Amino acid sequence: MSTNTDAEDIIATASDWLARGERVAVATVVETWGSSPRPAGSQMAVSETGRIAGSVSGGCIEGAVADAAKAVMESGAPQLLAFGVTNERAWEVGLACGGKVSVFVERLG
Amino acid sequence: MTPTLLAALQAARAAKRPVVLATRLDDGTQALLAEDGTHGAALPEALVREALGALADDDSRTVEHEGARWFLHVHNPPLRLVLVGAVHIAQALVPMALPLGFGITVIDPRRAFATAERFPGVTVSDAWPDEAMDVLAPDRRTAVVTLTHDPKLDDPALDRALKSDAYYIGALGSRKTHAARLARLSALGHGVEALARIRGPVGLPIEAATAPEIALSILAEIVAVRRGAAMVQQKAEGAAA
């Protein structure tokens, strides 16, 4: 028996920001392999003024996800991001724990 | 996520209705599914079945359907925690349990204890424990902990908990108290296997002494049971032996 439900209601927080007129994107962990720190369903919300709530890792990839979230809230086109230790491209960020994680980023509203 | 879908998701969460949000990962196509229907994109029947399966398993996951990958995000209502006894340990336990995501009800027919002032932010019931438990109808997402030490209050609640699917049942009290309690519940018709579901003395053995420490040990054990931790499985086997 496992739940992936976050105690923190990230969608509610993101909706509040949206209601105040900010553009908002939400990132969701959709798949994990190995010892990634947050389970599928974990979420992070990002607003256009740079507010962040929640997390999609132990802090390793949040910066990169926030950058992608900014692009997604501009374009409206969702993105599927992949992070893992095997990625050696300089602009990509890896997980120190050795896991891999797939993160879906979408604009809210 | 479209404004319509976001509103439907928010409404479901506010009403504590279980739903699952299905998202096609290559283009962001979305639908919100519940037992009683779908909002958003029309989904093939096989995918609907998979989504409702994820909901039943309480397990968000990515599945492949006809060459496309879909993320099935389960939004279940909060786990519930029922505390019997609006006592000092309950006061310590509630503020620790809230950030863990529990929807909490405190039951105590002694009106001096069961006041909203002592328990801000949670539901307080001054009904008799068996009546209160009948209304709450604990399910497999509910934990029940008795804290009063008083058989008149604890026993009816434990009786109802044992008849339910509650995933965690704990009873505060020493080993001696617990043995006497099991004898009383046995007289009510509960068998050895059923009685082994009750965790008593309640909580992980961390030598907790103060009310907050006892609260911590209880919550740690509830989480451990929920997550299937090895330490509590051993304890359950030991209790049954």
XYZ file of C-alpha atoms in Angstrom, chain B residues 2-237:
236
model
C -7.178 24.148 -18.713
C -9.098 26.404 -16.311
C -12.113 24.062 -16.593
C -10.074 21.019 -15.655
C -8.319 22.865 -12.831
C -11.696 23.928 -11.428
C -12.992 20.349 -11.637
C -9.859 19.048 -9.887
C -10.141 21.683 -7.160
C -13.839 20.942 -6.672
C -13.139 17.209 -6.323
C -10.394 17.832 -3.788
C -12.555 20.241 -1.795
C -15.392 17.690 -1.720
C -12.908 14.917 -0.799
C -13.903 12.929 -3.874
C -11.200 10.569 -5.202
C -10.178 11.438 -8.781
C -7.331 10.655 -11.139
C -5.837 13.127 -13.611
C -4.628 11.423 -16.800
C -2.027 13.357 -18.814
C -0.644 12.313 -22.178
C 3.042 13.092 -21.774
C 3.892 13.877 -25.399
C 1.292 16.605 -25.957
C -0.335 17.397 -22.604
C -3.818 16.065 -23.479
C -5.675 15.693 -20.166
C -8.765 14.203 -18.605
C -10.020 14.009 -15.037
C -11.653 10.721 -14.115
C -13.829 9.688 -11.218
C -15.899 6.602 -10.592
C -18.918 8.521 -11.889
C -17.538 10.079 -15.064
C -14.895 12.031 -16.956
C -14.025 15.698 -17.489
C -11.876 16.815 -20.424
C -10.623 14.615 -23.248
C -12.483 11.402 -24.019
C -10.288 8.440 -23.141
C -10.296 4.915 -24.539
C -12.017 2.434 -22.276
C -8.842 0.441 -21.563
C -7.086 3.589 -20.339
C -10.073 4.496 -18.153
C -9.804 1.052 -16.564
C -6.087 1.563 -15.927
C -6.769 4.981 -14.407
C -9.436 3.658 -12.064
C -7.057 0.824 -11.153
C -4.392 3.357 -10.188
C -7.009 5.145 -8.091
C -7.982 1.928 -6.316
C -4.297 1.127 -5.666
C -3.696 4.711 -4.473
C -0.633 4.686 -6.707
C 0.180 7.420 -9.240
C 2.041 5.959 -12.222
C 2.929 6.239 -15.878
C 1.411 3.688 -18.259
C 1.755 3.070 -21.973
C -1.365 2.945 -24.097
C -1.304 2.448 -27.887
C 2.202 3.869 -28.210
C 1.602 6.930 -26.003
C 2.711 7.378 -22.401
C 0.140 8.658 -19.938
C 0.713 9.790 -16.360
C -2.110 8.779 -14.027
C -2.012 11.172 -11.070
C -4.111 9.892 -8.192
C -5.757 12.526 -6.012
C -7.235 10.710 -3.041
C -8.804 12.497 -0.069
C -6.422 12.973 2.884
C -5.605 9.970 5.054
C -7.730 10.101 8.186
C -6.634 9.911 11.788
C -9.174 9.263 14.529
C -8.047 10.005 18.085
C -10.182 8.762 20.950
C -9.504 10.888 24.004
C -9.108 14.667 23.864
C -6.232 14.328 26.314
C -2.820 15.948 26.672
C -1.121 13.477 24.301
C -3.806 14.197 21.705
C -3.021 17.898 22.033
C 0.630 17.121 21.331
C -0.227 14.728 18.502
C -2.588 16.907 16.470
C -0.124 19.669 15.474
C 2.437 17.027 14.436
C -0.124 15.050 12.424
C -1.525 17.991 10.444
C 1.586 18.600 8.285
C 1.741 14.841 7.612
C -1.491 15.356 5.701
C -4.031 13.717 8.001
C -7.637 14.775 8.241
C -8.115 14.477 12.008
C -11.131 13.793 14.221
C -10.840 13.867 18.017
C -13.555 11.967 19.894
C -14.269 12.453 23.581
C -17.717 12.527 25.194
C -16.280 14.354 28.214
C -17.150 17.874 27.147
C -14.527 19.527 29.342
C -11.851 17.878 27.188
C -13.391 17.904 23.723
C -13.376 21.626 23.041
C -12.486 23.438 19.845
C -10.248 25.694 21.925
C -8.040 22.755 22.913
C -8.018 21.418 19.338
C -7.912 24.222 16.792
C -8.160 23.145 13.156
C -9.567 19.646 13.674
C -13.013 18.090 13.972
C -13.994 17.473 17.592
C -16.826 15.075 18.430
C -18.379 14.728 21.888
C -20.409 11.704 20.826
C -19.897 8.352 22.538
C -16.941 6.626 20.786
C -18.899 3.751 19.218
C -21.506 6.139 17.837
C -18.844 8.530 16.583
C -16.964 5.639 14.953
C -20.135 4.420 13.232
C -20.538 7.844 11.659
C -16.866 8.090 10.659
C -16.832 4.573 9.165
C -13.043 4.027 9.203
C -11.718 2.637 5.907
C -8.348 1.335 4.724
C -7.043 4.923 4.625
C -7.887 5.529 8.298
C -5.749 5.176 11.439
C -7.411 4.902 14.861
C -5.635 5.579 18.159
C -7.228 5.314 21.606
C -5.673 7.501 24.280
C -8.067 7.656 27.234
C -6.888 4.644 29.332
C -10.576 4.343 30.227
C -12.151 1.039 29.091
C -15.577 2.703 28.934
C -14.267 4.984 26.175
C -11.423 3.020 24.561
C -13.111 -0.384 24.290
C -16.153 0.646 22.204
C -13.851 2.526 19.840
C -11.476 -0.450 19.505
C -14.424 -2.777 18.965
C -15.597 -0.643 16.036
C -12.051 -0.210 14.716
C -11.546 -3.989 14.662
C -14.750 -4.356 12.650
C -13.437 -1.824 10.108
C -10.648 -1.855 7.488
C -8.584 0.731 9.425
C -4.936 0.244 8.409
C -3.638 1.158 11.849
C -5.171 0.578 15.262
C -3.196 1.674 18.321
C -4.079 1.736 22.002
C -2.203 3.681 24.659
C -1.468 1.777 27.850
C 1.134 -0.409 29.529
C 1.652 -4.091 28.672
C -0.431 -5.035 31.710
C -3.245 -2.654 30.732
C -3.074 -3.964 27.196
C -3.356 -7.611 28.271
C -6.477 -6.786 30.277
C -7.847 -4.851 27.313
C -7.316 -7.800 24.954
C -9.124 -10.075 27.408
C -12.133 -7.718 27.459
C -12.204 -7.409 23.655
C -11.854 -11.157 23.351
C -14.976 -11.479 25.497
C -16.737 -9.274 22.926
C -15.990 -11.941 20.336
C -12.787 -10.719 18.716
C -10.392 -13.537 17.814
C -6.620 -13.696 18.280
C -5.910 -12.616 14.713
C -8.164 -9.585 14.972
C -6.697 -8.592 18.335
C -3.177 -8.777 16.877
C -4.132 -5.779 14.706
C -4.075 -3.583 17.796
C -0.672 -2.048 18.407
C -0.190 -1.896 22.129
C 1.734 -0.513 23.805
C 1.214 2.024 21.038
C 4.092 3.620 19.129
C 7.651 2.777 18.155
C 9.863 1.830 21.135
C 11.917 5.034 21.411
C 11.634 5.299 25.216
C 9.219 8.211 24.758
C 8.456 9.912 28.065
C 6.844 13.295 27.449
C 3.537 13.885 25.642
C 5.245 15.186 22.462
C 7.678 12.245 22.492
C 4.812 9.764 22.797
C 2.995 11.590 19.996
C 6.135 11.303 17.852
C 6.459 7.563 18.516
C 2.796 7.000 17.611
C 2.990 9.004 14.386
C 6.263 7.328 13.414
C 4.599 3.951 13.843
C 1.559 5.021 11.803
C 3.842 6.132 8.958
C 5.908 2.936 9.246
C 2.777 0.777 8.953
C 1.472 2.802 6.040
C 4.780 2.476 4.195
C 5.264 -1.190 5.039
C 8.507 -0.640 6.983
C 10.306 -3.835 7.988
C 10.477 -2.895 11.679
C 6.714 -2.842 12.153
C 6.118 -5.993 10.125
C 8.391 -7.836 12.549
C 6.468 -6.362 15.436
C 3.164 -7.542 13.979
C 4.514 -11.072 13.513
